[in-house]
PDB file of C-alpha atoms and ligand atoms in Angstrom:
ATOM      1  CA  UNK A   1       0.000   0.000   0.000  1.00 88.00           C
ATOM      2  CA  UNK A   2       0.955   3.341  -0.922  1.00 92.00           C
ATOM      3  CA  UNK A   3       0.134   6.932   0.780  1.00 95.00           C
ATOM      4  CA  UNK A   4       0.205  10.079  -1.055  1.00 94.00           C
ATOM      5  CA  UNK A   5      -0.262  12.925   1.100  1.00 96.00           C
ATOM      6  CA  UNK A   6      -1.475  15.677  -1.881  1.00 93.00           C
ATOM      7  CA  UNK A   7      -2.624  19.463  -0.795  1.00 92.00           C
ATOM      8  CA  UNK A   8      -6.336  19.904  -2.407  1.00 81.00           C
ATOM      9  CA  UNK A   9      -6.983  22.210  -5.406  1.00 82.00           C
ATOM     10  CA  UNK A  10      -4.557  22.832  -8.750  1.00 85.00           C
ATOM     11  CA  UNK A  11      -1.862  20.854  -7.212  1.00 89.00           C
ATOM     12  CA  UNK A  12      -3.759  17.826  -7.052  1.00 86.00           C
ATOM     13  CA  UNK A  13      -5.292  17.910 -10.419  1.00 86.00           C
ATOM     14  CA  UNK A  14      -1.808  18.658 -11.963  1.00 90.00           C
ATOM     15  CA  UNK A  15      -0.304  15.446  -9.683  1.00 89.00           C
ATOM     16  CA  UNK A  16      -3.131  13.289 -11.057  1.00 85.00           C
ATOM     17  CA  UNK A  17      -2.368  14.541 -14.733  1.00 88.00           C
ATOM     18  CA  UNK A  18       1.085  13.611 -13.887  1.00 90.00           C
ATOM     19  CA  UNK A  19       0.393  10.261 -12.433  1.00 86.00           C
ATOM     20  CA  UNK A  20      -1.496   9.505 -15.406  1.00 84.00           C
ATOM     21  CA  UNK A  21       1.178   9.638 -18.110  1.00 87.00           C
ATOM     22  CA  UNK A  22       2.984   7.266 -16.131  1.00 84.00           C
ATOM     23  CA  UNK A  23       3.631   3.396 -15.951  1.00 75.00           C
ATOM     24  CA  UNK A  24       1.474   3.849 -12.925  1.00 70.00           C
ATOM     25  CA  UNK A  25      -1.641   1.983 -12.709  1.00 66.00           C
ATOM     26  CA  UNK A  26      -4.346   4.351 -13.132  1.00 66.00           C
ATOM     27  CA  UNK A  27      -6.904   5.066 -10.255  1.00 62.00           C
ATOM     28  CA  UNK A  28     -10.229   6.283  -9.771  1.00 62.00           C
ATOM     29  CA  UNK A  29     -11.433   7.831  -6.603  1.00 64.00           C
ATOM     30  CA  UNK A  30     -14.777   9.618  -5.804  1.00 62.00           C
ATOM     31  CA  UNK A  31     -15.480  13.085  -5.412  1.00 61.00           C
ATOM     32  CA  UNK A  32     -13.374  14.577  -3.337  1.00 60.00           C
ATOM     33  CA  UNK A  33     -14.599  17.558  -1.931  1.00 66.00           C
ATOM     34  CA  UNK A  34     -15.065  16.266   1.717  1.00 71.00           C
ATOM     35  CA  UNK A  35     -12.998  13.115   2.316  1.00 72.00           C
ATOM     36  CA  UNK A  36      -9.999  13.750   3.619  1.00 81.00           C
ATOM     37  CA  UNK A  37      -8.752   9.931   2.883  1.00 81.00           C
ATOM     38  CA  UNK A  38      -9.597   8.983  -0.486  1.00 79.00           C
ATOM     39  CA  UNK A  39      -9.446   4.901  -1.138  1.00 74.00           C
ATOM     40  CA  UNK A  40      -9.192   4.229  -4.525  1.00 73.00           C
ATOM     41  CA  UNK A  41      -9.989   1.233  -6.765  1.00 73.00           C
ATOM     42  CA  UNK A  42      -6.510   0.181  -6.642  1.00 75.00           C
ATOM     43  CA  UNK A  43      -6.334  -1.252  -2.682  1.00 77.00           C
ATOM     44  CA  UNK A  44      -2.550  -0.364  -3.201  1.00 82.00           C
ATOM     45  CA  UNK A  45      -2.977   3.458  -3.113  1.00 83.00           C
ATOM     46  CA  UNK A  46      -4.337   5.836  -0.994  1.00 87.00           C
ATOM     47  CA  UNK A  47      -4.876   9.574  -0.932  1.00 88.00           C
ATOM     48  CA  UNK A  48      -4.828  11.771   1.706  1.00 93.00           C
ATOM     49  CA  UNK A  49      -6.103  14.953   1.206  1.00 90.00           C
ATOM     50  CA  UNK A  50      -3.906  17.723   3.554  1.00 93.00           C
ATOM     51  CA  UNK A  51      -3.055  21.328   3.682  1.00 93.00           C
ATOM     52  CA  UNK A  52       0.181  22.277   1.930  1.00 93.00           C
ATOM     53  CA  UNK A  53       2.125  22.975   4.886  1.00 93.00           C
ATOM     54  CA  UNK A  54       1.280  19.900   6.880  1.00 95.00           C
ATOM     55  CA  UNK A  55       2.411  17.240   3.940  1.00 96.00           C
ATOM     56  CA  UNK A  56       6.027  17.243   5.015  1.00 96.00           C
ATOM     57  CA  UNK A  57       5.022  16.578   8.529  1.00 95.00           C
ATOM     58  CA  UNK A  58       2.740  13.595   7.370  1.00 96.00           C
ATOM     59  CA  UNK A  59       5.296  12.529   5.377  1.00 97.00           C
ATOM     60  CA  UNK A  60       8.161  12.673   7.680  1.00 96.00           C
ATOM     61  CA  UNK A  61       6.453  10.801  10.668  1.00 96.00           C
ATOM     62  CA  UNK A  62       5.699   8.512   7.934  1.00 96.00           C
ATOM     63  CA  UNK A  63       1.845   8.895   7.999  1.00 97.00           C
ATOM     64  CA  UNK A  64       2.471   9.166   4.076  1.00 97.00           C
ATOM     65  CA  UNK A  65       4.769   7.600   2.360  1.00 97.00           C
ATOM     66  CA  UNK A  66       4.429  10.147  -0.679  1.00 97.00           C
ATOM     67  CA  UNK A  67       3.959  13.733  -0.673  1.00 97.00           C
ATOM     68  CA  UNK A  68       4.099  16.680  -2.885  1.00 97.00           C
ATOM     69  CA  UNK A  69       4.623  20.076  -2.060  1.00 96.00           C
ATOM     70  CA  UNK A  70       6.175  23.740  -2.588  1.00 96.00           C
ATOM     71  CA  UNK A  71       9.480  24.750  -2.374  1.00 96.00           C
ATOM     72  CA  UNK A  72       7.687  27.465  -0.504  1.00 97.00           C
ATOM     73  CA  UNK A  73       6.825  25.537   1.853  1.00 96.00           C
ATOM     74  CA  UNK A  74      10.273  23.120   2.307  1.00 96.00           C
ATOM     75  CA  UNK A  75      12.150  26.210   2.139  1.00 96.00           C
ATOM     76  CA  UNK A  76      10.893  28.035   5.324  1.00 95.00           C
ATOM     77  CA  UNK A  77      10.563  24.602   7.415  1.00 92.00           C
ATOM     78  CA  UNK A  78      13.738  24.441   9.619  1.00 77.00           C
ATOM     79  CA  UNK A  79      14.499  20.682   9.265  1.00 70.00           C
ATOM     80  CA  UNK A  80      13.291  18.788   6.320  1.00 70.00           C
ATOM     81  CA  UNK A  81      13.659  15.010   7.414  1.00 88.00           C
ATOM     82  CA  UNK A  82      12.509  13.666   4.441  1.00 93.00           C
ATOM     83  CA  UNK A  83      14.167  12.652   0.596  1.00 94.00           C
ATOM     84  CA  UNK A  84      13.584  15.172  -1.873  1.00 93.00           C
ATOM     85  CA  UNK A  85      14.614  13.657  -5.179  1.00 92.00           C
ATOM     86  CA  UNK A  86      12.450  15.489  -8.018  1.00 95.00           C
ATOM     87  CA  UNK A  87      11.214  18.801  -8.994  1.00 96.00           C
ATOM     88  CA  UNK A  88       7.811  18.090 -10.634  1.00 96.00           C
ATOM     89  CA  UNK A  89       8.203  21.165 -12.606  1.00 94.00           C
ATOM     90  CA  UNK A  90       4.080  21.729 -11.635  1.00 94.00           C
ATOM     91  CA  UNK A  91       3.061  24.661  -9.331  1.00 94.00           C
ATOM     92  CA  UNK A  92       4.913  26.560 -11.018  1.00 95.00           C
ATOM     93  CA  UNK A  93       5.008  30.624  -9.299  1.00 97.00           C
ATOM     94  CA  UNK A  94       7.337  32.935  -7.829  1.00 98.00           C
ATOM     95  CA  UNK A  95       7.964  34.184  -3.973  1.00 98.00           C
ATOM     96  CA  UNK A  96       8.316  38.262  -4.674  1.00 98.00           C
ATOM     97  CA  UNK A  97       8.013  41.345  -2.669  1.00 98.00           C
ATOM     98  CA  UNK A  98       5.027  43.601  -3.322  1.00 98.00           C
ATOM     99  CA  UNK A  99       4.216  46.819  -2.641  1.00 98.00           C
ATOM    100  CA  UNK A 100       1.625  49.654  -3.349  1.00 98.00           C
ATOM    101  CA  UNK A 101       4.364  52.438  -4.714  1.00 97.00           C
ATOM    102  CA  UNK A 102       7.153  51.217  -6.389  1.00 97.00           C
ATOM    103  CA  UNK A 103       9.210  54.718  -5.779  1.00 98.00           C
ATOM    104  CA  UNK A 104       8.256  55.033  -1.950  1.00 97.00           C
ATOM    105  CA  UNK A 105       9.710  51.328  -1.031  1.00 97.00           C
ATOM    106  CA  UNK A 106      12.867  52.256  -2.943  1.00 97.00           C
ATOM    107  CA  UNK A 107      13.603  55.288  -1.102  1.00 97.00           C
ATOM    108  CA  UNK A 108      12.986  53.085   2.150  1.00 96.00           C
ATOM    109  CA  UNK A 109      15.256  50.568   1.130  1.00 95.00           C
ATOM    110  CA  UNK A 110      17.900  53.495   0.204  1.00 94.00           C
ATOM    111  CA  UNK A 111      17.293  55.088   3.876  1.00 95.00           C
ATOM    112  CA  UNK A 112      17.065  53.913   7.974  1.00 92.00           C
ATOM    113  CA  UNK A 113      13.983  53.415   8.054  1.00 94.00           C
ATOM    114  CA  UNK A 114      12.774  49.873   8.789  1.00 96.00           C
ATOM    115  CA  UNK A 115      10.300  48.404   6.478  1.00 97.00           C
ATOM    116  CA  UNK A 116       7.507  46.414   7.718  1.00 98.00           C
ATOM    117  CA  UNK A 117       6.686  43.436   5.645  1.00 98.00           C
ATOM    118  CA  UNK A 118       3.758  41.068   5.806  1.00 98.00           C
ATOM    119  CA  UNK A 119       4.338  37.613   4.942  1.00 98.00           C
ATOM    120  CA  UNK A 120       3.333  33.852   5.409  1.00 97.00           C
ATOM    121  CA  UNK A 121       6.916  33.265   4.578  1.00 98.00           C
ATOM    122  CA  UNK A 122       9.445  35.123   7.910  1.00 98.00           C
ATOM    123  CA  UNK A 123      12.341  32.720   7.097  1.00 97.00           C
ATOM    124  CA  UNK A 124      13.154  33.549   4.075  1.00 98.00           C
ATOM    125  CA  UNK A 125      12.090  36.891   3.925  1.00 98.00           C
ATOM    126  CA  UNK A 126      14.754  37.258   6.779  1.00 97.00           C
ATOM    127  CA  UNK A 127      17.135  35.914   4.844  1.00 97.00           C
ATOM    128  CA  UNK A 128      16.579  37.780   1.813  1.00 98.00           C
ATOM    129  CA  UNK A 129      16.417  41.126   3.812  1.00 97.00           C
ATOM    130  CA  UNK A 130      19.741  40.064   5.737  1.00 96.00           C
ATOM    131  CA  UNK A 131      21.887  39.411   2.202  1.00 96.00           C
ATOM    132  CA  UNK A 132      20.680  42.906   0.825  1.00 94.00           C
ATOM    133  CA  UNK A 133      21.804  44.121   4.661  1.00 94.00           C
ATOM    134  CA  UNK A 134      18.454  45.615   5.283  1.00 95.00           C
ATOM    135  CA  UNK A 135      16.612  45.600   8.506  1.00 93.00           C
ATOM    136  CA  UNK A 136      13.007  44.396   8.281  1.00 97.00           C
ATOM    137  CA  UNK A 137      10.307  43.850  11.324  1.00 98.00           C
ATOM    138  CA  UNK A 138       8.179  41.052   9.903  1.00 98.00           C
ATOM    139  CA  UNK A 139       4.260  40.748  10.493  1.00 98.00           C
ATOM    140  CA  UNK A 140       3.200  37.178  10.286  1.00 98.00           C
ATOM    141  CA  UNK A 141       0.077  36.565   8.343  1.00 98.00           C
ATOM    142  CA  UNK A 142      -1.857  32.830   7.581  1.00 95.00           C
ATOM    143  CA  UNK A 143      -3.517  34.096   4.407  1.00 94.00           C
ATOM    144  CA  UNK A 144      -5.343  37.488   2.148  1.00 96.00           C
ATOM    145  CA  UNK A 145      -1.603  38.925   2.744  1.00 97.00           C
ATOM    146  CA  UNK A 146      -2.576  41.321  -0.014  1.00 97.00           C
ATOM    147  CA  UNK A 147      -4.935  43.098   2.767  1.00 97.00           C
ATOM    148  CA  UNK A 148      -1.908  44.480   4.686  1.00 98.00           C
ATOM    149  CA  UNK A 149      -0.094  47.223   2.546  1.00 98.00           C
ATOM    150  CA  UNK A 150      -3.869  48.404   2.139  1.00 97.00           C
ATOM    151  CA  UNK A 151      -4.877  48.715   6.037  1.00 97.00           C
ATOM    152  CA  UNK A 152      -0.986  49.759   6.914  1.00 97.00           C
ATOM    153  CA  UNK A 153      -0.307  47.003   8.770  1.00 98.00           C
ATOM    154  CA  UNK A 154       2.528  46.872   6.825  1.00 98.00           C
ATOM    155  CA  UNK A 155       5.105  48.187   4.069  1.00 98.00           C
ATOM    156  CA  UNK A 156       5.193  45.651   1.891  1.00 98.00           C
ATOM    157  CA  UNK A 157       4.740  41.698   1.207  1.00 98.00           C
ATOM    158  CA  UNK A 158       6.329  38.641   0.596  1.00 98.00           C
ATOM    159  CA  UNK A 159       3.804  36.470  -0.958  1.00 98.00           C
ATOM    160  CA  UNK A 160       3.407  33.920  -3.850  1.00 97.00           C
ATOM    161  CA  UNK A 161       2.367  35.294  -7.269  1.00 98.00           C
ATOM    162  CA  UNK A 162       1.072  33.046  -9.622  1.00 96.00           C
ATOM    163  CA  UNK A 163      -1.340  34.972 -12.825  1.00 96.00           C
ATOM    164  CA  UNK A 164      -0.417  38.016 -10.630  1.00 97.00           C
ATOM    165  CA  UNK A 165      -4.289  38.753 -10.631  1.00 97.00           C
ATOM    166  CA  UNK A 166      -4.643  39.211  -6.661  1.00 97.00           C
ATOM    167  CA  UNK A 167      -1.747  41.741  -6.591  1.00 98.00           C
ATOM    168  CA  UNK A 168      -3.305  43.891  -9.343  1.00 98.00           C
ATOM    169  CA  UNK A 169      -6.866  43.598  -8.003  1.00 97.00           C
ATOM    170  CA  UNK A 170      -5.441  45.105  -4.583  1.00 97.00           C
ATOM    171  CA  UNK A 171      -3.507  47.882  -6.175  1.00 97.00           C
ATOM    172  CA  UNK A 172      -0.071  46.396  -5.380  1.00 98.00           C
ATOM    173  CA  UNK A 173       2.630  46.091  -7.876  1.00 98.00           C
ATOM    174  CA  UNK A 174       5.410  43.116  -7.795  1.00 98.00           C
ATOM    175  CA  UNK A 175       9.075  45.023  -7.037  1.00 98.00           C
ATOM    176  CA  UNK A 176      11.541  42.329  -6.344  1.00 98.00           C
ATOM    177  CA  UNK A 177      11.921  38.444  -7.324  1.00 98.00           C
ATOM    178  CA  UNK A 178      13.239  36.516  -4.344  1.00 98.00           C
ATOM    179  CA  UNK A 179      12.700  32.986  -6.253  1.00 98.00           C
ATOM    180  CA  UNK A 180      11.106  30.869  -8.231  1.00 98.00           C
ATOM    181  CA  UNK A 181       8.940  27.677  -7.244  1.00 97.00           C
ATOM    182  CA  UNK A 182       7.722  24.796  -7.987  1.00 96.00           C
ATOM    183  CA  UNK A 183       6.336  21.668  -6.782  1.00 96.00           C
ATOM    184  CA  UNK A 184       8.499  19.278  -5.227  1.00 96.00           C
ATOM    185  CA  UNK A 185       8.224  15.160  -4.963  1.00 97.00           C
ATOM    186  CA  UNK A 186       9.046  13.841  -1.019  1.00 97.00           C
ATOM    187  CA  UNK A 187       9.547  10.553   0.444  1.00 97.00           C
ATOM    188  CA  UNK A 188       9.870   8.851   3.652  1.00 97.00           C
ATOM    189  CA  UNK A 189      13.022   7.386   4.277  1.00 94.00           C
ATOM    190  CA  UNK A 190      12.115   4.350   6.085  1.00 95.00           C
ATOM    191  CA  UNK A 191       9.204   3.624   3.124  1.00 95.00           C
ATOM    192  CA  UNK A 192      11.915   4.492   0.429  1.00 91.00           C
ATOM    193  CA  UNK A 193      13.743   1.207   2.404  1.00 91.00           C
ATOM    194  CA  UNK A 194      10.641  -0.923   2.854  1.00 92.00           C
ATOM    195  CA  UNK A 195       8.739  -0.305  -0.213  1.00 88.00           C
ATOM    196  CA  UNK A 196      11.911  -0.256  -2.674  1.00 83.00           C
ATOM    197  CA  UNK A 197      10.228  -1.509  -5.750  1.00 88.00           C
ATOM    198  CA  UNK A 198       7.168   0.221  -5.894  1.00 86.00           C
ATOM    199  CA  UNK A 199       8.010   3.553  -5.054  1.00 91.00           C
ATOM    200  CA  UNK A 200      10.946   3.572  -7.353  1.00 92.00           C
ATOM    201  CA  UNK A 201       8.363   3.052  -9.922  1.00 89.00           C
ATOM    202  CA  UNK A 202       6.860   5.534  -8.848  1.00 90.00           C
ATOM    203  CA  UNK A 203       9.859   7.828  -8.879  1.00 92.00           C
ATOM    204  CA  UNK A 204      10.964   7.076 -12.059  1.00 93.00           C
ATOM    205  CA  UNK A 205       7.855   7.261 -13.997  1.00 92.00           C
ATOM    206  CA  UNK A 206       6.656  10.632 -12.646  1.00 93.00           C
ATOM    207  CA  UNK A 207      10.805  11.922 -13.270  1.00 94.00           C
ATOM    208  CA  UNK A 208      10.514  10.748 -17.051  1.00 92.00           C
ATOM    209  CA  UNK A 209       6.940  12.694 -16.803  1.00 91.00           C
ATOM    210  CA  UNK A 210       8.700  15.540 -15.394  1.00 88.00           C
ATOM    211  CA  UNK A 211      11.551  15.764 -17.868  1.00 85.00           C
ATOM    212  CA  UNK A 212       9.503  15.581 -20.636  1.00 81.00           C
ATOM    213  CA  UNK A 213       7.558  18.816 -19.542  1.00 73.00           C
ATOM    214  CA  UNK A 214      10.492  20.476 -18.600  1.00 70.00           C
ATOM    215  CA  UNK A 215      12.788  19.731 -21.885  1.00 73.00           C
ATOM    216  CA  UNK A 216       9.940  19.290 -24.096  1.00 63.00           C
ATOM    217  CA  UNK A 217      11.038  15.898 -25.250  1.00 56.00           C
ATOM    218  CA  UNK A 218       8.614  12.906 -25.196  1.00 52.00           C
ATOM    219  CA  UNK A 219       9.734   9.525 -23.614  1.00 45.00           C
ATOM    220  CA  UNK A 220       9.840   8.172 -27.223  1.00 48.00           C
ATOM    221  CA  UNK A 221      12.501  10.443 -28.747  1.00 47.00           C
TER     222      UNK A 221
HETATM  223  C1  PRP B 301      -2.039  32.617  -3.048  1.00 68.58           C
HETATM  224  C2  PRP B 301      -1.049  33.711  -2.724  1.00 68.58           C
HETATM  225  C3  PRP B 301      -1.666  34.917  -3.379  1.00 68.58           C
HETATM  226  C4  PRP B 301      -2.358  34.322  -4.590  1.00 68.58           C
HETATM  227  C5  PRP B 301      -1.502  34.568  -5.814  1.00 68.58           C
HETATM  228  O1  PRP B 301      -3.075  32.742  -2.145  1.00 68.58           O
HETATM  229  O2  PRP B 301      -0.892  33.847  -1.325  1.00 68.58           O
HETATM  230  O3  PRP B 301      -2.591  35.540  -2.541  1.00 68.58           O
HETATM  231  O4  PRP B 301      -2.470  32.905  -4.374  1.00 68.58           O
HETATM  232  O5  PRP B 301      -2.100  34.059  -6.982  1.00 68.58           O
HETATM  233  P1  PRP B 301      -2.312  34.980  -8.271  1.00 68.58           P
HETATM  234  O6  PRP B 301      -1.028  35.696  -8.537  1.00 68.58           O
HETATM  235  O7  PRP B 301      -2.644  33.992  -9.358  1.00 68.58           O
HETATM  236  O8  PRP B 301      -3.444  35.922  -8.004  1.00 68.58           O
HETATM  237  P2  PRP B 301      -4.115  31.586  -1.868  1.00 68.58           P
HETATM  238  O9  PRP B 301      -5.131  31.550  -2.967  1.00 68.58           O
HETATM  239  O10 PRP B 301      -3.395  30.310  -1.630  1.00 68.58           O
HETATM  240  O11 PRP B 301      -4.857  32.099  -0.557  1.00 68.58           O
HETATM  241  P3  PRP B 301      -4.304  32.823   0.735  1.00 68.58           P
HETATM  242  O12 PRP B 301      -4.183  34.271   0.405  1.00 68.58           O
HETATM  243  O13 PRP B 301      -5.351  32.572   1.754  1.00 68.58           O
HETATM  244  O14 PRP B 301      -2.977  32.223   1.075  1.00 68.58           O
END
């Protein structure tokens, strides 16, 4: 039997897409707005349905033996038990600093003043503030970031930015690129031991997948 710990929404329908070009036998599950475990008709796979930032956690007590999630979210967690071996090249969007007035943050980065920045993300806003040598007091936010500029609660984000259409319908403007992201594949060590075989199929059918969208080849070429 194997977990997959999945977050709900895009993600999951571009994991199932990519689970479906593979070797993998294919799955069907019912609706899936409510369960939080899906069975399958395989009895060798199982779903569970988490939020983003709990995957590696299910993952790394070994609750799952599968996840998938952000380098968003690996990035800011301080120890990351678990093998990362693939970028799914899905999920694709960028971790950038946002702000109402593009002039009036740069003159606050140029001066002493200390910019307040609202974020879901404080570790690695830190760390991009500390390489640029800029002092920052962070405001830690669990979602509608957007909102804070607007209320002045804060300076400025640090917030994902996908189509860019939330920044633009709350007046804020994207200023600096701290990094790109994407969608990463995780394992439990002990399950990578134990169940050898099958989730190395696993691994290498959904890196062939991945390859192919990233280089454009198809497995036949
Ligand atoms: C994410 C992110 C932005 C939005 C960006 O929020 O935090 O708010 O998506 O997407 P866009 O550039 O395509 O508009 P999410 O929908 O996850 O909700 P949240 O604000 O509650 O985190």
């Amino acid at each position: 039997m194997i977990t997959f710990a999945l977050p709900k929404g895009r993600i999951f329908k571009e994991v199932s897409t990519l689970l479906r070009q593979t070797d993998f036998p294919e799955f069907k599950y019912e609706d899936i707005s409510r369960n939080l475990v899906i069975e399958t008709d395989n009895p060798g796979v199982r779903l569970l349905i988490v939020r983003s930032q709990d995957v590696p956690t299910y993952v790394h007590y070994g609750a799952a033996d599968i996840g998938v999630v952000g380098s968003d979210v690996l990035d800011e967690l301080d120890s990351k038990d678990v093998y990362q071996p693939l970028d799914l090249g899905i999920g694709l969007c960028r971790l950038s600093v946002a702000v109402r007035d593009i002039d009036v943050y740069m003159s606050m980065l140029e001066s002493d003043v200390t910019i307040t920045i609202a974020t879901k993300y404080p570790q690695q806003t830190l760390e991009y503030f500390c390489r640029k040598g800029k002092n920052v007091n962070l405001v830690k936010l669990y979602g509608s970031i957007e909102l804070a500029p607007l209320v002045e609660l804060s300076h400025a984000v640090v917030d994902l930015v996908s189509t860019g259409n939330t920044l633009k319908a709350n007046g804020l403007v994207e200023v600096e690129l701290i990094k790109n992201i994407s969608s990463r594949l995780i394992i439990n060590k002990a399950s990578l031991k134990l169940k050898d075989n099958l989730i190395t199929e696993i691994l290498e059918g959904l890196r062939l997948v991945a390859d192919e969208k990233t280089t454009g080849k198809t497995i036949n070429d």
